[in-house]
Coordinates of C-alpha atoms and ligand atoms in Angstrom, one line a residue:
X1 CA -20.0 -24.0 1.1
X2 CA -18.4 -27.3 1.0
X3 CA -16.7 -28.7 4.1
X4 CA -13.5 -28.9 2.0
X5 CA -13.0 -25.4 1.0
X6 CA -14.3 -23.9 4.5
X7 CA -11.2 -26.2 6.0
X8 CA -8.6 -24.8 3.2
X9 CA -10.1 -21.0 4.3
X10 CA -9.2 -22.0 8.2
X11 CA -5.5 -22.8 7.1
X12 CA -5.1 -20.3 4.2
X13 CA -6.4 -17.6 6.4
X14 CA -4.7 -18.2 9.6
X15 CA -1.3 -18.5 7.6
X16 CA -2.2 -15.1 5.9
X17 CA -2.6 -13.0 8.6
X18 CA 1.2 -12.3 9.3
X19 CA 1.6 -10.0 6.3
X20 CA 0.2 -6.6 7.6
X21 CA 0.9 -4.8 4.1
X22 CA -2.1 -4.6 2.8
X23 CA -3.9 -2.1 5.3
X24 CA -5.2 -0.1 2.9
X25 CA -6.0 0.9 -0.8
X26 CA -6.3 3.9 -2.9
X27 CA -7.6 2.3 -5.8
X28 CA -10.7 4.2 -7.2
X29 CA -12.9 2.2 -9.6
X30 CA -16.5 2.5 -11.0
X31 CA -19.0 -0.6 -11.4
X32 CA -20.2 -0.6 -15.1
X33 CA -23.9 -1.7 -15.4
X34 CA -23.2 -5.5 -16.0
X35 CA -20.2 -5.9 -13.8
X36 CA -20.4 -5.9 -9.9
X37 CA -19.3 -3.6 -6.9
X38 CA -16.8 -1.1 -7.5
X39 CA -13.7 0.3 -5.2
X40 CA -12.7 3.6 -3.5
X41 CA -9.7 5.1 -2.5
X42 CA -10.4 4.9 1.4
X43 CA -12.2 2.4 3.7
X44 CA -11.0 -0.7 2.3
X45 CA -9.8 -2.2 5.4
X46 CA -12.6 -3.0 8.0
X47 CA -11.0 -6.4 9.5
X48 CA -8.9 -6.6 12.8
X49 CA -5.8 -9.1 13.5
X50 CA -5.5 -10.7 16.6
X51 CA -3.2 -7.8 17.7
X52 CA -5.3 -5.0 16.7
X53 CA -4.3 -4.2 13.4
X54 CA -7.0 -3.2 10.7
X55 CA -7.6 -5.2 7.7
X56 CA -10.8 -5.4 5.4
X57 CA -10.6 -8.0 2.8
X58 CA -10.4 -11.5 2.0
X59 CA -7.4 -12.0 3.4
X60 CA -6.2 -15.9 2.1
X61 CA -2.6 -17.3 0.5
X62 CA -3.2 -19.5 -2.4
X63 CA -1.4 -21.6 -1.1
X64 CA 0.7 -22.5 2.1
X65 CA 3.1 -24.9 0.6
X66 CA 6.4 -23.2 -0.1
X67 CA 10.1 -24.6 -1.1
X68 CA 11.5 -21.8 0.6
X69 CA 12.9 -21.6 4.1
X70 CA 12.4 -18.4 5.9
X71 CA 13.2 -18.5 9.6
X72 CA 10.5 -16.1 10.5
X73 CA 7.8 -17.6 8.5
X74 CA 5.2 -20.0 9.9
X75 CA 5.0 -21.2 6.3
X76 CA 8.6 -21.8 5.7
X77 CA 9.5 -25.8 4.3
X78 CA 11.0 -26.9 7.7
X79 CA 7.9 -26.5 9.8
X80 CA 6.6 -30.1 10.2
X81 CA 3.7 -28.4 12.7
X82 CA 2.0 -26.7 9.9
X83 CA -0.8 -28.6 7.6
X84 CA -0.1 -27.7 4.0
X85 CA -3.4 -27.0 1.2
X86 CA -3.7 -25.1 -1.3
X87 CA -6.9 -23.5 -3.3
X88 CA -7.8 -23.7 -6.8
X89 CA -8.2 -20.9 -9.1
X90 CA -12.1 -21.3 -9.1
X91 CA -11.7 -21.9 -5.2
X92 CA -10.2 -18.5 -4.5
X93 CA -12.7 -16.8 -7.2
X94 CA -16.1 -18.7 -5.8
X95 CA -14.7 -17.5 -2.6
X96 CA -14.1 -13.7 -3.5
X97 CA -17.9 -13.6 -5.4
X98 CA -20.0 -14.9 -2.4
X99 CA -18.2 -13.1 0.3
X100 CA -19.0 -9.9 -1.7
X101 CA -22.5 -10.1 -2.4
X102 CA -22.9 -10.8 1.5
X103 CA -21.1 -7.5 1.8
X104 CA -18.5 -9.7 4.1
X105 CA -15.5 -8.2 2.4
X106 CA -15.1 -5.1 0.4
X107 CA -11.9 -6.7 -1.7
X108 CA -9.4 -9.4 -1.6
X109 CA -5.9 -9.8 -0.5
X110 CA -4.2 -12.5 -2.2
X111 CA -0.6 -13.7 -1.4
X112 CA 0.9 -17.2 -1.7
X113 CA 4.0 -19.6 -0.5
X114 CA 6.2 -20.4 -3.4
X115 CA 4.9 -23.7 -4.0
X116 CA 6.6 -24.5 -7.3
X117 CA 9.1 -21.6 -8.2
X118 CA 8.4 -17.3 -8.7
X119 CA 6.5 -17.8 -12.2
X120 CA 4.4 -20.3 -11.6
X121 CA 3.1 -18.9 -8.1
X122 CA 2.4 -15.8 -9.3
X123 CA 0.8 -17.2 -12.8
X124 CA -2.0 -18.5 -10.0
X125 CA -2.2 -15.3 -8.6
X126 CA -2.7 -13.5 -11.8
X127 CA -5.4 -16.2 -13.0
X128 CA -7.3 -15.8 -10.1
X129 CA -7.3 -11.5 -10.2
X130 CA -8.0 -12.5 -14.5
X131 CA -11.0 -14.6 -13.8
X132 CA -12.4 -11.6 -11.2
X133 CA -12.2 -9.1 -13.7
X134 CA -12.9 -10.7 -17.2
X135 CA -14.9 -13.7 -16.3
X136 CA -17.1 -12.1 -13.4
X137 CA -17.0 -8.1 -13.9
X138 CA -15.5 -8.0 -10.2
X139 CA -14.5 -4.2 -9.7
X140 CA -14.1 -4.5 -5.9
X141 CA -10.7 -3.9 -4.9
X142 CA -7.6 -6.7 -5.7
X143 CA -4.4 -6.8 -4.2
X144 CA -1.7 -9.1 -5.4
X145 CA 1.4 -10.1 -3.9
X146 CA 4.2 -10.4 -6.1
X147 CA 6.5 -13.3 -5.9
X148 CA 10.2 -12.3 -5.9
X149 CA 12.0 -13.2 -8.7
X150 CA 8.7 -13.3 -11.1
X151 CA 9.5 -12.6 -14.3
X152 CA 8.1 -9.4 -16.3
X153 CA 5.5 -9.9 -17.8
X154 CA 3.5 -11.8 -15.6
X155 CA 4.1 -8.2 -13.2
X156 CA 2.9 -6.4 -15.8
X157 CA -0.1 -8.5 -16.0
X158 CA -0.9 -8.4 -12.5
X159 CA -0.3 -4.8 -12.7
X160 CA -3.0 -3.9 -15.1
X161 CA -5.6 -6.4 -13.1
X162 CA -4.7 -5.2 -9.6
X163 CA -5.2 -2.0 -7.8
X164 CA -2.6 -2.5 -5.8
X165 CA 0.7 -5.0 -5.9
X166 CA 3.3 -5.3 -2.9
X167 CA 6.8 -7.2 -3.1
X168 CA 7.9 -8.1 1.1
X169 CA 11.1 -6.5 2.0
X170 CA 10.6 -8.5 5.1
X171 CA 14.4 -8.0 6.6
X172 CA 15.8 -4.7 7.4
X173 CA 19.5 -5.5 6.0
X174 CA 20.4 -8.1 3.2
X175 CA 22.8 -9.6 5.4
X176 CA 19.9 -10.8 8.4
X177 CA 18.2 -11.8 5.0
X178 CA 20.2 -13.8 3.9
X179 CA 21.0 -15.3 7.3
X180 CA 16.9 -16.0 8.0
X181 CA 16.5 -16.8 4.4
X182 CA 19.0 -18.2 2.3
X183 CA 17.4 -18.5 -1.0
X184 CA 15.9 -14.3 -1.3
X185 CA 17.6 -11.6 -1.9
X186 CA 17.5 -8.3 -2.2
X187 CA 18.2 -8.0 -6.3
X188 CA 14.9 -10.5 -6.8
X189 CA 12.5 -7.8 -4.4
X190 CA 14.2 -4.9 -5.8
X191 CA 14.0 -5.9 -9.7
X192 CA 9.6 -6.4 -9.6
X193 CA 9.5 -2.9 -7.2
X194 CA 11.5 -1.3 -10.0
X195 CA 9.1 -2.9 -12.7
X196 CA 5.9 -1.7 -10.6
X197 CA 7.6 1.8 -10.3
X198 CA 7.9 2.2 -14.2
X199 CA 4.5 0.8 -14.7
X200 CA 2.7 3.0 -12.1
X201 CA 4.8 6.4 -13.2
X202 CA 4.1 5.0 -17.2
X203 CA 0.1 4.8 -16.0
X204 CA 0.2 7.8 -14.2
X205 CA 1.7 10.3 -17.2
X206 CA -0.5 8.4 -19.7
X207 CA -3.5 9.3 -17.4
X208 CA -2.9 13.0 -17.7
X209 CA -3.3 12.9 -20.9
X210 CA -6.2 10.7 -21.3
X211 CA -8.8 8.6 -18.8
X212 CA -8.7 5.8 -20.8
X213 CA -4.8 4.8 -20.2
X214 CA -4.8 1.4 -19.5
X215 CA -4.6 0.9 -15.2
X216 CA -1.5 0.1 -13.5
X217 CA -1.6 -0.6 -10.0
X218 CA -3.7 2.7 -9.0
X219 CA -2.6 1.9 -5.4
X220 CA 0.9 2.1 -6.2
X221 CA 3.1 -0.4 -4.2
X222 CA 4.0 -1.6 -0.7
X223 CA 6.3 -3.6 1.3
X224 CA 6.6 -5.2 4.6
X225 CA 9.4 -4.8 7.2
X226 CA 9.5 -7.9 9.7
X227 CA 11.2 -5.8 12.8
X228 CA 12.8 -7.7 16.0
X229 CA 13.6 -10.9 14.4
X230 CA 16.9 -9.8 13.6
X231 CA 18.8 -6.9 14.9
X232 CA 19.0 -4.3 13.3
X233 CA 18.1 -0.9 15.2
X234 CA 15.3 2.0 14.2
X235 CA 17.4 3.4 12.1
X236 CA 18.1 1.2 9.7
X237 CA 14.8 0.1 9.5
X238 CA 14.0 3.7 8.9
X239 CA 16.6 4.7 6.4
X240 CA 15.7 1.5 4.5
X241 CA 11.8 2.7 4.5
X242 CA 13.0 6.5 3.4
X243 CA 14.8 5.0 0.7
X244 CA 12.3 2.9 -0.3
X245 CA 9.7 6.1 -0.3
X246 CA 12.2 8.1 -2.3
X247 CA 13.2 5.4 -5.1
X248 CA 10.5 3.5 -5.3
X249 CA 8.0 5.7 -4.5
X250 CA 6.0 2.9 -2.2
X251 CA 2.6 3.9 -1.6
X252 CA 3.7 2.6 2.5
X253 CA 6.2 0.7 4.4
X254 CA 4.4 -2.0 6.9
X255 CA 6.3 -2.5 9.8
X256 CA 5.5 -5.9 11.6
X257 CA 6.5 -6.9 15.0
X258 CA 7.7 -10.5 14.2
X259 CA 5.9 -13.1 16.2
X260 CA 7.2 -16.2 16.9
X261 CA 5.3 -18.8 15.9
X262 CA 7.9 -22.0 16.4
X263 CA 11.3 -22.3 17.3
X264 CA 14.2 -22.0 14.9
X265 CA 17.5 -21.4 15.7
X266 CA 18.5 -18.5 13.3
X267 CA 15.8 -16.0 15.2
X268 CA 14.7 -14.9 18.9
X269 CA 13.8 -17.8 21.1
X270 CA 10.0 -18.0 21.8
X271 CA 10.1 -18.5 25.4
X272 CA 12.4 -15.0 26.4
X273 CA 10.8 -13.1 23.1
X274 CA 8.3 -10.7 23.2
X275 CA 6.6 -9.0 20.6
X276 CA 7.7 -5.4 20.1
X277 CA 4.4 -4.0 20.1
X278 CA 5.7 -0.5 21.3
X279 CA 8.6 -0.4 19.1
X280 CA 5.9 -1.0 16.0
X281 CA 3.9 1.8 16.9
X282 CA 7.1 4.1 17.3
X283 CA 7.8 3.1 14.1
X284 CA 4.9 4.0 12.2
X285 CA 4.9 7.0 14.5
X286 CA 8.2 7.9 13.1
X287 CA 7.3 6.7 9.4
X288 CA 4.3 9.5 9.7
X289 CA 6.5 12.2 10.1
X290 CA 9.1 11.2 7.4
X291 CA 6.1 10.8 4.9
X292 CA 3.6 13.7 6.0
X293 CA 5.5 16.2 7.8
X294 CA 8.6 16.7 5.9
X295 CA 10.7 14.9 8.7
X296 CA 14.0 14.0 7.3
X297 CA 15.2 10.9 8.7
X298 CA 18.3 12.5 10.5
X299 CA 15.9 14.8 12.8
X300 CA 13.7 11.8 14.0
X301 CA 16.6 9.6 14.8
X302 CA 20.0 11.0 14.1
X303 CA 23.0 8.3 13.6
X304 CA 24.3 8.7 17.6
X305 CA 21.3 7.9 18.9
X306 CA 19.6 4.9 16.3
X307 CA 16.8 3.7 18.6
X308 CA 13.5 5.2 18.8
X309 CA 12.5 6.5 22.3
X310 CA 9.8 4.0 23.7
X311 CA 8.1 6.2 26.2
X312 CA 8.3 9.2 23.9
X313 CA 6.5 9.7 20.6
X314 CA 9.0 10.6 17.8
X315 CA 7.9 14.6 17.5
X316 CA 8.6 15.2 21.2
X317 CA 11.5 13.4 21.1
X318 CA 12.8 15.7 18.5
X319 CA 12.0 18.8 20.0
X320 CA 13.4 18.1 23.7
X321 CA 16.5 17.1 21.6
X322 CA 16.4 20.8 20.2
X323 CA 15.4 22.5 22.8
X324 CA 16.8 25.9 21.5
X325 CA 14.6 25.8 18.7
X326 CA 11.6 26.0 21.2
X327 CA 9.6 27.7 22.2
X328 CA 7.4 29.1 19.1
X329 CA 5.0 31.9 18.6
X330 CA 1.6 30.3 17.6
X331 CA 0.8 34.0 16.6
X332 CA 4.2 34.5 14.4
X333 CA 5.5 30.6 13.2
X334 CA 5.3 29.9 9.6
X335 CA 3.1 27.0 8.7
X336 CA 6.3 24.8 8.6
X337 CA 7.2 25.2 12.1
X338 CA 3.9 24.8 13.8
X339 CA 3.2 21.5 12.6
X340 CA 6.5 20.4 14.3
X341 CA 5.3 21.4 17.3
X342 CA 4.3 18.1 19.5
X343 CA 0.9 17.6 20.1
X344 CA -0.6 20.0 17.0
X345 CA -0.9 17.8 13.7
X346 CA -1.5 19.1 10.4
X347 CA -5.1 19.8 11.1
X348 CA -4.6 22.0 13.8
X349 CA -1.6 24.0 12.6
X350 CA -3.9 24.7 9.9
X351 CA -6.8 26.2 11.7
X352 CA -3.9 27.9 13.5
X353 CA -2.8 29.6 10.3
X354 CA -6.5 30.4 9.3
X355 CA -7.1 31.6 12.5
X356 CA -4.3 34.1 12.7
X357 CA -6.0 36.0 9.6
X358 CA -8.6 37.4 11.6
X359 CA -7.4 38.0 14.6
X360 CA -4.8 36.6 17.6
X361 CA -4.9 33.1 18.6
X362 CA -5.3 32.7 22.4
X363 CA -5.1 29.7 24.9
X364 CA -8.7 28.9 24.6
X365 CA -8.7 29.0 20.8
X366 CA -6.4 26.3 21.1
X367 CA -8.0 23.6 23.3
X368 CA -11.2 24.5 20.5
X369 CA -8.9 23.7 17.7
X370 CA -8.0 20.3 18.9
X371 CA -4.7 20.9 19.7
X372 CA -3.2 18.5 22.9
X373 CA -2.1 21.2 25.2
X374 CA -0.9 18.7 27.5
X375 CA 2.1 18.0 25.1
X376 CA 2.2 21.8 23.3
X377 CA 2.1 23.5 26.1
X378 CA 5.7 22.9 26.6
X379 CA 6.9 24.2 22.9
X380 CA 4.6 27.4 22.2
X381 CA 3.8 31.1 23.9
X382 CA 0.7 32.4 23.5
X383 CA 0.0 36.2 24.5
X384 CA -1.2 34.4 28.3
X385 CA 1.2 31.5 28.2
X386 CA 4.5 31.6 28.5
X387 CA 6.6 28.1 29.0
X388 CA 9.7 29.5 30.6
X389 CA 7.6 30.3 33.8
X390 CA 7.1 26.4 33.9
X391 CA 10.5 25.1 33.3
X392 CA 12.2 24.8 30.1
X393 CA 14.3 21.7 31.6
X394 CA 14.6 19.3 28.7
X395 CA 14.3 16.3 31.0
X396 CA 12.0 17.8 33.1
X397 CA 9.9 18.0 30.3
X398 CA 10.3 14.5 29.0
X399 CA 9.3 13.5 33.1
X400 CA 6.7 15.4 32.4
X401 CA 5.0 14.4 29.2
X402 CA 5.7 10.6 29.8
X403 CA 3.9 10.5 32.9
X404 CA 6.4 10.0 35.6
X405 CA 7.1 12.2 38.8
X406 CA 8.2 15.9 38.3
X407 CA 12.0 15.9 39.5
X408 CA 11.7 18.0 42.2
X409 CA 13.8 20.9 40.7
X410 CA 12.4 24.3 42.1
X411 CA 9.4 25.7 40.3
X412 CA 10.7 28.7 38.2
X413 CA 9.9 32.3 39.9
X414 CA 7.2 33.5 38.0
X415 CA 8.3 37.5 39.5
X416 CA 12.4 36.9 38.2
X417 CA 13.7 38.0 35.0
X418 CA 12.0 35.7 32.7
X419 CA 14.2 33.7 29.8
X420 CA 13.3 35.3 26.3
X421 CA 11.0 33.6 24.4
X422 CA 12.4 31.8 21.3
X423 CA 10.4 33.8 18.0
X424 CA 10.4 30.9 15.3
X425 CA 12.9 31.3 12.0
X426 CA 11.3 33.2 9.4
X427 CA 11.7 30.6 6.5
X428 CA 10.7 27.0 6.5
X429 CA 13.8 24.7 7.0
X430 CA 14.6 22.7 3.7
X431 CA 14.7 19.0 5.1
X432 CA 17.3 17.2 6.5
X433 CA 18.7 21.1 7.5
X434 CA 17.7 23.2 10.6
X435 CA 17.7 26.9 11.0
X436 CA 20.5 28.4 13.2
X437 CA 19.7 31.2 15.3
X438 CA 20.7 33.8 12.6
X439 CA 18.7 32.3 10.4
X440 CA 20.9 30.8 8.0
X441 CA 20.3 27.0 7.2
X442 CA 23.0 24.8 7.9
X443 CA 23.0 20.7 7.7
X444 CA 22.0 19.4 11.0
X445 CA 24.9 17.4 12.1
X446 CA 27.2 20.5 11.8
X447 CA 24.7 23.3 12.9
X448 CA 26.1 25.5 15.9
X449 CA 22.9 25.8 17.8
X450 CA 22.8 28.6 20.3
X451 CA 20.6 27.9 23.5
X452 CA 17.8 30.6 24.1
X453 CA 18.6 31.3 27.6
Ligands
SF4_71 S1 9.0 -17.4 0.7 FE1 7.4 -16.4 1.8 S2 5.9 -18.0 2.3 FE2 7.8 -19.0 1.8 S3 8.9 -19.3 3.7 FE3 9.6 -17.3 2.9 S4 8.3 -15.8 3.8 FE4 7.3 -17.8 4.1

């Protein structure tokens, strides 16, 4: 490989590694019998970023020149430190070929800095994802950043070509945008998101009807949210993700601890800043339950309390904050219920349910199922376990689980009039409600909710 292009790669690919949306696929695509490799819907990303994070393809930027100036962007215009190159079409495409016949990559990522305006970045994008398919028969797995502000159809181009597109959010609220980066907007991310939708939904009816509808993004679409380079709290990054699940119908929100890279005045100064490593993981932590578990946003973090617990993982943190809704009967608790217990995911609340059909689910068949009694054990009865005999102290609890010393409160008599145990609602809770102790759903804010003891 020439000396030329493997020095491009080092710039192209350090500057690329920022963006974390593109951690994963769910494109599905067989090789013909001239054409080469093909793509699946899992196990795309096999690569790791200097922080840990998981990412499996060719992950370059066209190019690193950009007329924009983003405060939080290594690549931004004002940052004299950085060397700018860019990559021809062929480049990128020569590139993409040799890496996959070594098996080095199973795909490529491809983003860019706005070197000339939206349409003509994206153009370069397109050519390069054209040439992979048409000129080379590449079916490994393409995903395309879309410039903001690109016009129509150039998306719908890169639509048909990629398996997956994502347009950057970046900021939680438009005002830090546009304070951190005065020439976006929300309008220019929100108009090619609302294109992809169409496109993807369009694909997605046409496909019922018959296999050969022409492809649209299989992967659906994703964004990235920069988080601690401006200051808005979990919540607002949250509600902006739900939103963006609900309207756009993103495929995943990325939520990337920002890193400073140099110093600029309009975000956190290097020297005192540190990396909210923590506060990412919360975040996806929290993100999983919106999107898998039927979390609404106002039971993972209601509005009088917008920050995400640090030492506490989201689920726990919502039970200890209804603690009258706890304990549940593994033997009795509707499907809905268990899997809001902390500790049992969706897995094991299923084996739970299965379980249950043939007979009653003890202690032991728990710790076989998987489930982390060290979390659960605070939040379930079983016929031989029964939490009140262990305290029922919501901040006991939390002492507990976290780690830290017990409190010293008096251990419970286990020979005095036990508390009753809590028997779970009969009905699932529709989301964003709870279900009061008479069983009747009522929003959250407003629901009375009795204590058990
Ligand atoms: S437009 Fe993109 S590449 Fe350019 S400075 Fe902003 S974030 Fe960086």
């Amino acid at each position: 490989m020439r000396t030329q292009v493997i020095e491009k790669l080092e710039i192209l690919a350090d500057a690329a590694k920022y963006d974390v949306s593109c951690a994963s696929s769910g494109g599905e695509r067989e090789n013909s019998k001239t054409g080469l490799g093909n793509s699946r819907a899992m196990g795309i990303c096999h690569t790791y970023t200097p922080d840990g994070r998981c990412v499996s393809l060719l992950k370059v930027l066209f190019s690193n020149v950009c007329i924009y100036d983003c405060a939080y962007c290594t690549t931004r215009r004002s940052n004299e430190e950085v060397v700018r190159t860019a990559f021809t079409v062929k480049e990128v495409v020569d590139l993409t070929m040799e890496f996959y016949k070594r098996n080095y990559i199973e795909g490529l990522f491809l983003s860019s800095g706005i070197f000339r305006d939206a349409d003509t970045t994206t153009e370069k994008l397109v050519e390069v994802a054209r040439s992979l398919r048409h000129e080379h028969q590449f079916n490994g797995y393409i995903h395309l950043k879309v410039i903001p502000g690109a016009s129509t159809d150039l998306l719908v181009e890169a639509g048909r070509l990629a398996d997956r597109l994502s347009v950057n959010i970046e900021i939680p609220s438009e005002r830090s945008l546009k304070a951190v980066a005065p020439e976006k907007d929300y309008a220019s991310v929100i108009r090619p998101m609302d294109t992809i939708r169409e496109g993807h939904d369009e694909y997605r009816a046409e496909r019922k009807k018959t296999k050969r509808a022409p492809r649209f993004s299989p992967g659906g679409q994703s964004t990235q949210l920069v988080v601690g380079a401006t200051p808005e709290d979990d919540r607002t990054v949250l509600s902006l993700a739900d939103g963006l699940y609900k309207e756009q119908k993103l495929r995943r929100v990325y939520y990337s601890g920002y890193v400073p890279i140099s110093s600029d005045g309009r975000v956190p100064d290097p020297a005192t800043y540190r990396q909210p490593l923590a506060r990412e993981h919360r975040l996806y932590q929290a993100d999983w339950l919106i999107r898998q578990y039927d979390f609404s946003l106002d039971e993972v973090l209601p509005a009088e309390q917008p920050h995400l617990d640090m030492k506490l993982d989201p689920k726990a943190a919502y039970a200890l904050r209804f603690p009258e809704l706890f304990p549940i009967d593994v033997n009795t608790a509707p499907m809905e219920w268990l899997q809001r217990v902390p500790g049992l995911g969706l897995k094991s609340a299923r084996r739970i349910v299965a379980a249950r059909r043939r007979g009653t689910v003890r202690w032991e068949h728990l710790r076989a199922m998987g489930v982390v009694l060290k979390r659960a054990r605070y939040f379930i009865t079983t016929p031989e376990h029964r939490p009140h005999l262990i305290g029922t102290d919501p901040g006991e609890i939390r002492r507990r689980i976290v780690g830290g010393k017990a409190s010293g409160a008096p251990q419970l008599s286990l020979f005095g009039a036990p508390p009753p145990v809590v028997t779970p609602p009969p009905a699932a809770p529709a989301r964003g409600r709870i279900v009061t102790p008479s069983g009747a759903l009522a929003p959250l804010a407003s629901a009375p909710l009795a204590r058990a003891a």
